[in-house]
Amino acid sequence: MPNSQQNATFPATAHVLCVQVGGGRSSRQDRRRQARELRAAVRRTPAYQTARRLHAVLDQVGEEGLAVAFFAPAEMAVACATEVAGALLGRGETRFMVGVHGGPVRRAEQVADTTRVEGPGAGVAHDVMACGDIGHVLVSETTAAGVMGTSEWADALSDIGLVEVQPGLPLRLFSLVRGDAGNGSTPTRVKQLASTRRALRPTHHLPTVGGRFVARDTAVADIAGRLETSRFVALTGPAGIGKTRLALEVAERLRARRADGIWVVDLSGACGPSDVAPTIARTLGLLHHDSEPLLDRVALYLRDSDALLVLDGCENVADQAAECVESMLGACPRLHILATSAMPVGARESWSVPGLASPASDADPVLLRDSPAVELFERRAYEADRGLRLTEAALGAVADICAAVGGSPLAIELAAAAAVHTSAEEVRASLREYMARRDHARVDTTSATVVWAIESTSESDQAILRCLSAFGGAFSMPAAKAACGSDEIDPTDVAEGVRSLAQRGLMAESDEAGRYRLSGPVRAHARTLAERAGESDLLRRRHAQYFGTCARQELQAAAGDVDRALEWATEHDAEVGLRLATNASELWHDRGEWARTARWLDALTAKRDGVAVGLLAAALTARSRARLELSDPAGALRDADDALAHASSLDDRGGVALARRAKGQALVSTGSAEEGMRYCEEALASLRRLDRHEEAAVTAAELAAASMLAGDAEKAMAHAVGGLRAGAGEEASSALLLLRGIAAARSRDYAHAREALGEALVVHRRVGAGRHEASNLLWQAELAGREGDHHAAALYHSERLHVLRRVGTRLDVAQALRSAGVSSRRGGRVADARRVAREDERLRAELDQPQEAARARLLLVDIAVADRNATEARHALSHAMAGRLKDSERALCLEALATVAHLSELNGEAAVLLGAAATCRDEGDVGETDALESLYADAAAMARGELRRDMGDDAYDRATADGQAMTLDAAIAYGRERLAV
């Protein structure tokens, strides 16, 4: 059978109706019979017969149902959908689904003189249908837009939300219910897809908080109100006073008002001022790029956002936090920030968090039990022991305890946990005695209670607590066991000790992943005890050694601890540090933190004396990769050669293979592509012989990318498919699947390209490969554009833009804005096009790219022309032509002048300007490879046709001849004078 894609007609827009009847395990023969009966029912509908008289309909039967393409207004397809549903219901058939979508299709000639409908419009229509349950009639936004303005259909359509009908293609779907036809419930698959999309795009980063919030509802309301007016509020007070919990409750209260999300940034474990911006970026999910200041990327991501940032635990980095806050508030006019700190952070409003109130111990028992401090004590005691209930006699003792600790929630919780093991009266006596010994009047009551609580535990629990003080942030149980050292404390005892310490309130579960965290006061005293015991160096060593061997997920969750471990290792043990930095380098590479890799490995390799040769080879290989990304191919090649020499001296075949791959990559980057690919191919063969499948798959991906760069799509496809067949893990598969899709697209095999890219996108998202996802969406947009589906292309570009705001540079975002703007303009999404073009203009100005800023304004001109808004078009054009422009931009301005003149009904002037513009294109001042240039070429071609029709051939030819005789400067001056711009 001939390739139908190659024998297809040029795509035309149609509204495609897909219908499927039946279900279950019917035979192939039954399905064909049902499809024939369905076709007969469709052909009897009035809408179909009307379209057939106009020669504007084409239908085809398949084993999965019927597809009908209406080359006519959307109303015919929608009417046919309801008529078909009504006809099926009339004959007792209820097991059917219907979907309608407008998009480009091709009439592909098949054997036996039959015609088949193909193309993205038909495929998406089927996927729209598949989103429904039995009885649903679903209509996509492209078709709904054609009927929503009519009274006949507007009330029959209900918006069921944005649904990703294909990977990367989110369409707004509508449920059509008219008479008995349709199903008014939300389809099950739509709910599932919406849930998946929400998981991919979390709008909140609020941790799960255990226990009911006690007694500060008035404070929550007050702080929430102040945030609305002030934008930056700081909760201040001593450690343990409840600032963090209060901030989280405020955030929870504001969740519904913050459509763009609430993000809690934990700065309590920051090692120093330089950690503030990276910690904020990591919390937001942004990748780091060494080519630009990280805070600029944070500001770009949040610029138009009404998000709330909660900066928790700023006291150790107060000055830098204050600077970051002021920078973000200045760049992001809708952003609000709530900070917690024991030190001033320059907030516009500060709210001092008081201790919890408690009446005197001889007050009425009802009054005592209802007081905030006693309520917290009783609730925490009950949570520790479900059978515990304070007696009236114990309430007075509890009130005394709360007063003694100044109403500090942390101290109250520690005392409550202790009361579970003794009694409230005994806790009061013990605390009073301890405070008396510590000179209560001169000591911080929270810190004193922490010391008292620690000293009340067993010696083994105290030993475990000292070990865990090495962690600055949250830690897992395996991390806890490693920190305690299996030679000194049995791993089983560590698990029991952690649970015991948690029961006593000395640590808490940090998240749903079963990680734990020490509060600041507890960690501080535990570290003091470790120093007194002479254990600090040993504990820091174990801490660093653990991160040198742990998995990627743990490294990602403990970024602050990784840096703290590297700081210690750089000073005390370079080998431990090299193992850790090399282990973390893959994660840093994927996050774009190549300078971080190079910086740590530079510091550690400078102290290489005595370091194991194999480890040094691995470190140099990692640094070679980082230097390559930092545009230092010569340095990358030196490191690869050194790594190869070290690995060869040990006969380390795996190390040699990886060093060869690094050298091959460096050679490709220096222009020695053939030699570089030979090194990579040798590395691939060695890794496969050694059964190192994942590393072999990564090498296959590198070879596929190099082949693509060399223009050999066939070889790229072979490497990609070979890597996948060899059993690549998901990380490598993400790259290989993407390259397979790109190779198919480069070979013009669009059907396979779409299939491969769709499969790849699912994997990119599952493994968090954001840069792969962005590249994939770019190619899907390109494919959609090539097939004439500019609406879909705009949606793909919009999805890509969302991804690049997290993983790309500001330049990446600017380029994505341009692509999204042009595609939205071509797809008829004028409001979206205008919005992104304005952001493009603003960002280009910030990046100091005046020529590109002018191009963004020229896009705004074209959008205004498409919107028939001459005033806006003239204003944008005047702005675009201000300043010094290169000839290529000035030539585009000339075409812009022509289109605006045409819009303003200055036909003679428009023809003159188009004649001059044609000369510029002939002379190469402007081409058609750039998306904006192509857009203007199409606009100029359309204007020429209309002007020739309206002016007549002779008048039009004379006017264009006049323009062709003009210089570029003269033509621009002529246009500006005639249009007064």
mmCIF file of C-alpha atoms in Angstrom, residues 575 608-617:
data_model
loop_
_atom_site.group_PDB
_atom_site.id
_atom_site.type_symbol
_atom_site.label_atom_id
_atom_site.label_comp_id
_atom_site.label_asym_id
_atom_site.label_seq_id
_atom_site.Cartn_x
_atom_site.Cartn_y
_atom_site.Cartn_z
ATOM 1 C CA GLU A 575 39.200 11.960 49.425
ATOM 2 C CA ARG A 608 44.817 15.286 45.564
ATOM 3 C CA ASP A 609 47.931 13.975 47.347
ATOM 4 C CA GLY A 610 47.177 10.528 48.695
ATOM 5 C CA VAL A 611 43.803 10.284 46.958
ATOM 6 C CA ALA A 612 42.974 6.923 45.374
ATOM 7 C CA VAL A 613 43.853 6.995 41.659
ATOM 8 C CA GLY A 614 40.534 5.489 40.550
ATOM 9 C CA LEU A 615 38.569 8.087 42.486
ATOM 10 C CA LEU A 616 40.707 10.877 41.014
ATOM 11 C CA ALA A 617 40.003 9.545 37.495
#
